[in-house]
């Protein structure tokens, strides 16, 4: 059994010196033991207790799925976790297991395999039946707290009923790929992705950054790179401004690339449904370009024909490129395409928590910027025509900012300049701007 890096205490005997027949080991000074109390009885008490503790800890092992315990994380502090899965180590004894844990304070993306020595067995809680636990917890919560928990629990899965949600979580509970290599980056993955069965035993995959083929070994990738003649995503380059390029890829013409992109994206998106039939989608891949080629930064996809006016199905900025304004750029780009089509657009529902945050920020900046510059009255319909943002999204955004009132049967926008400035400041920077003059694109039309 591995050691536990917690402060040592007398309970487990680790700080107690070896037993000795000297009376001073138990008594002060030259005090003699009282009648009927041989020294060895007292001297043996702590070692016996230590053996009991050791047996108790051993009897817990291996830990059951569902066990709650404290686990040492990468910050060297202990955090509460729940054991999601366990697996026997190839070399080891009866109780030598690794445990896949969920840090209950953090997002699922930080779930990971840990070794026994990272767990504080003194903090083990008994496995509680999930249904009973949920019932007890719900009784202790206020209505507001319960609503908050429910909203967090199903974020991104609002279209699933309770049974389907449990099935989804069971199927995707353990990350199958720990890291990937893509270009010059080695990236830790966040979530499960349903790669073909032959990749079940791989902890790391190696992607060609241009065609997105993936391999099990570094040597395979090196051999592939000598033969791969692509230096950018397949498809048409529809935008270039400075070192940024955007490529449009037709899922029907480049089916393997589209499927590989979906496998890659699922590693970083918990809520994404993986579509194997990519024929119905267009993929817009954003790249940073240099003398070595065009390197993928992120992408968004959209249906070729959407009954619900969706102008974006899925969006991802790869982890090495996050917090640089690329996500905002992708959202803005999707609306520029809608303007070219002469349509209003909206992202596909349900939105993830981060997705909603990003979109609400974009809608706020675009709408308030217009209201700030516009003189006189303006209607929601006019705002929608100017921005290609759907009227419902404009309404909910302005309502969340308390900038709209309902008077005499119609909605009235109340745009006080100081209030607009305050909201714009709270919305943050707009990120990279799309230079519309550099966009060369015609809307998709089905051939024939």
PDB file of N, CA and C in Angstrom, residues 360-393:
ATOM      1  N   UNK A 360     -23.798  35.797 -25.177  1.00  0.00           N
ATOM      2  CA  UNK A 360     -24.410  36.934 -24.497  1.00  0.00           C
ATOM      3  C   UNK A 360     -23.460  38.134 -24.535  1.00  0.00           C
ATOM      4  N   UNK A 361     -22.158  37.887 -24.404  1.00  0.00           N
ATOM      5  CA  UNK A 361     -21.166  38.954 -24.498  1.00  0.00           C
ATOM      6  C   UNK A 361     -21.131  39.575 -25.885  1.00  0.00           C
ATOM      7  N   UNK A 362     -21.179  38.717 -26.934  1.00  0.00           N
ATOM      8  CA  UNK A 362     -21.163  39.215 -28.316  1.00  0.00           C
ATOM      9  C   UNK A 362     -22.406  40.048 -28.606  1.00  0.00           C
ATOM     10  N   UNK A 363     -23.586  39.506 -28.262  1.00  0.00           N
ATOM     11  CA  UNK A 363     -24.836  40.234 -28.522  1.00  0.00           C
ATOM     12  C   UNK A 363     -24.834  41.575 -27.790  1.00  0.00           C
ATOM     13  N   UNK A 364     -24.357  41.578 -26.550  1.00  0.00           N
ATOM     14  CA  UNK A 364     -24.321  42.816 -25.762  1.00  0.00           C
ATOM     15  C   UNK A 364     -23.454  43.872 -26.436  1.00  0.00           C
ATOM     16  N   UNK A 365     -22.258  43.494 -26.840  1.00  0.00           N
ATOM     17  CA  UNK A 365     -21.334  44.471 -27.447  1.00  0.00           C
ATOM     18  C   UNK A 365     -21.873  45.021 -28.754  1.00  0.00           C
ATOM     19  N   UNK A 366     -22.395  44.144 -29.610  1.00  0.00           N
ATOM     20  CA  UNK A 366     -22.891  44.578 -30.919  1.00  0.00           C
ATOM     21  C   UNK A 366     -24.106  45.492 -30.772  1.00  0.00           C
ATOM     22  N   UNK A 367     -25.062  45.084 -29.958  1.00  0.00           N
ATOM     23  CA  UNK A 367     -26.308  45.849 -29.818  1.00  0.00           C
ATOM     24  C   UNK A 367     -26.078  47.189 -29.134  1.00  0.00           C
ATOM     25  N   UNK A 368     -25.298  47.194 -28.049  1.00  0.00           N
ATOM     26  CA  UNK A 368     -25.084  48.443 -27.319  1.00  0.00           C
ATOM     27  C   UNK A 368     -24.241  49.426 -28.111  1.00  0.00           C
ATOM     28  N   UNK A 369     -23.346  48.898 -28.930  1.00  0.00           N
ATOM     29  CA  UNK A 369     -22.536  49.783 -29.774  1.00  0.00           C
ATOM     30  C   UNK A 369     -23.433  50.535 -30.766  1.00  0.00           C
ATOM     31  N   UNK A 370     -24.428  49.825 -31.319  1.00  0.00           N
ATOM     32  CA  UNK A 370     -25.381  50.467 -32.242  1.00  0.00           C
ATOM     33  C   UNK A 370     -26.250  51.475 -31.494  1.00  0.00           C
ATOM     34  N   UNK A 371     -26.772  51.069 -30.332  1.00  0.00           N
ATOM     35  CA  UNK A 371     -27.633  51.975 -29.558  1.00  0.00           C
ATOM     36  C   UNK A 371     -26.899  53.238 -29.131  1.00  0.00           C
ATOM     37  N   UNK A 372     -25.625  53.093 -28.868  1.00  0.00           N
ATOM     38  CA  UNK A 372     -24.825  54.241 -28.432  1.00  0.00           C
ATOM     39  C   UNK A 372     -24.644  55.250 -29.570  1.00  0.00           C
ATOM     40  N   UNK A 373     -24.483  54.726 -30.791  1.00  0.00           N
ATOM     41  CA  UNK A 373     -24.223  55.601 -31.941  1.00  0.00           C
ATOM     42  C   UNK A 373     -25.503  56.103 -32.609  1.00  0.00           C
ATOM     43  N   UNK A 374     -26.611  55.362 -32.404  1.00  0.00           N
ATOM     44  CA  UNK A 374     -27.842  55.666 -33.137  1.00  0.00           C
ATOM     45  C   UNK A 374     -28.590  56.852 -32.514  1.00  0.00           C
ATOM     46  N   UNK A 375     -29.084  57.715 -33.373  1.00  0.00           N
ATOM     47  CA  UNK A 375     -29.888  58.867 -32.934  1.00  0.00           C
ATOM     48  C   UNK A 375     -31.365  58.571 -33.214  1.00  0.00           C
ATOM     49  N   UNK A 376     -32.205  58.827 -32.255  1.00  0.00           N
ATOM     50  CA  UNK A 376     -33.636  58.613 -32.448  1.00  0.00           C
ATOM     51  C   UNK A 376     -34.057  57.201 -32.071  1.00  0.00           C
ATOM     52  N   UNK A 377     -35.321  56.896 -32.365  1.00  0.00           N
ATOM     53  CA  UNK A 377     -35.881  55.585 -32.018  1.00  0.00           C
ATOM     54  C   UNK A 377     -35.370  54.498 -32.960  1.00  0.00           C
ATOM     55  N   UNK A 378     -35.308  53.268 -32.437  1.00  0.00           N
ATOM     56  CA  UNK A 378     -34.928  52.112 -33.262  1.00  0.00           C
ATOM     57  C   UNK A 378     -35.688  50.902 -32.743  1.00  0.00           C
ATOM     58  N   UNK A 379     -36.180  50.090 -33.648  1.00  0.00           N
ATOM     59  CA  UNK A 379     -36.976  48.919 -33.260  1.00  0.00           C
ATOM     60  C   UNK A 379     -36.105  47.663 -33.195  1.00  0.00           C
ATOM     61  N   UNK A 380     -36.640  46.637 -32.555  1.00  0.00           N
ATOM     62  CA  UNK A 380     -35.921  45.350 -32.488  1.00  0.00           C
ATOM     63  C   UNK A 380     -35.783  44.762 -33.891  1.00  0.00           C
ATOM     64  N   UNK A 381     -36.815  44.952 -34.717  1.00  0.00           N
ATOM     65  CA  UNK A 381     -36.749  44.462 -36.109  1.00  0.00           C
ATOM     66  C   UNK A 381     -35.604  45.144 -36.862  1.00  0.00           C
ATOM     67  N   UNK A 382     -35.432  46.436 -36.662  1.00  0.00           N
ATOM     68  CA  UNK A 382     -34.347  47.167 -37.332  1.00  0.00           C
ATOM     69  C   UNK A 382     -32.977  46.700 -36.815  1.00  0.00           C
ATOM     70  N   UNK A 383     -32.887  46.465 -35.514  1.00  0.00           N
ATOM     71  CA  UNK A 383     -31.627  45.943 -34.956  1.00  0.00           C
ATOM     72  C   UNK A 383     -31.304  44.570 -35.551  1.00  0.00           C
ATOM     73  N   UNK A 384     -32.329  43.753 -35.697  1.00  0.00           N
ATOM     74  CA  UNK A 384     -32.149  42.413 -36.272  1.00  0.00           C
ATOM     75  C   UNK A 384     -31.680  42.489 -37.722  1.00  0.00           C
ATOM     76  N   UNK A 385     -32.266  43.392 -38.495  1.00  0.00           N
ATOM     77  CA  UNK A 385     -31.861  43.557 -39.899  1.00  0.00           C
ATOM     78  C   UNK A 385     -30.420  44.046 -40.015  1.00  0.00           C
ATOM     79  N   UNK A 386     -30.002  44.902 -39.093  1.00  0.00           N
ATOM     80  CA  UNK A 386     -28.650  45.474 -39.141  1.00  0.00           C
ATOM     81  C   UNK A 386     -27.582  44.465 -38.716  1.00  0.00           C
ATOM     82  N   UNK A 387     -27.925  43.564 -37.777  1.00  0.00           N
ATOM     83  CA  UNK A 387     -26.911  42.703 -37.150  1.00  0.00           C
ATOM     84  C   UNK A 387     -26.995  41.239 -37.554  1.00  0.00           C
ATOM     85  N   UNK A 388     -28.128  40.828 -38.163  1.00  0.00           N
ATOM     86  CA  UNK A 388     -28.418  39.419 -38.484  1.00  0.00           C
ATOM     87  C   UNK A 388     -28.636  38.585 -37.227  1.00  0.00           C
ATOM     88  N   UNK A 389     -28.814  39.257 -36.078  1.00  0.00           N
ATOM     89  CA  UNK A 389     -29.121  38.554 -34.828  1.00  0.00           C
ATOM     90  C   UNK A 389     -30.629  38.354 -34.753  1.00  0.00           C
ATOM     91  N   UNK A 390     -31.055  37.163 -34.382  1.00  0.00           N
ATOM     92  CA  UNK A 390     -32.481  36.854 -34.316  1.00  0.00           C
ATOM     93  C   UNK A 390     -33.175  37.742 -33.289  1.00  0.00           C
ATOM     94  N   UNK A 391     -34.411  38.146 -33.577  1.00  0.00           N
ATOM     95  CA  UNK A 391     -35.149  39.072 -32.715  1.00  0.00           C
ATOM     96  C   UNK A 391     -35.269  38.555 -31.284  1.00  0.00           C
ATOM     97  N   UNK A 392     -35.495  37.221 -31.134  1.00  0.00           N
ATOM     98  CA  UNK A 392     -35.631  36.645 -29.790  1.00  0.00           C
ATOM     99  C   UNK A 392     -34.351  36.822 -28.974  1.00  0.00           C
ATOM    100  N   UNK A 393     -33.185  36.684 -29.625  1.00  0.00           N
ATOM    101  CA  UNK A 393     -31.907  36.849 -28.928  1.00  0.00           C
ATOM    102  C   UNK A 393     -31.688  38.309 -28.529  1.00  0.00           C
TER     103      UNK A 393
END
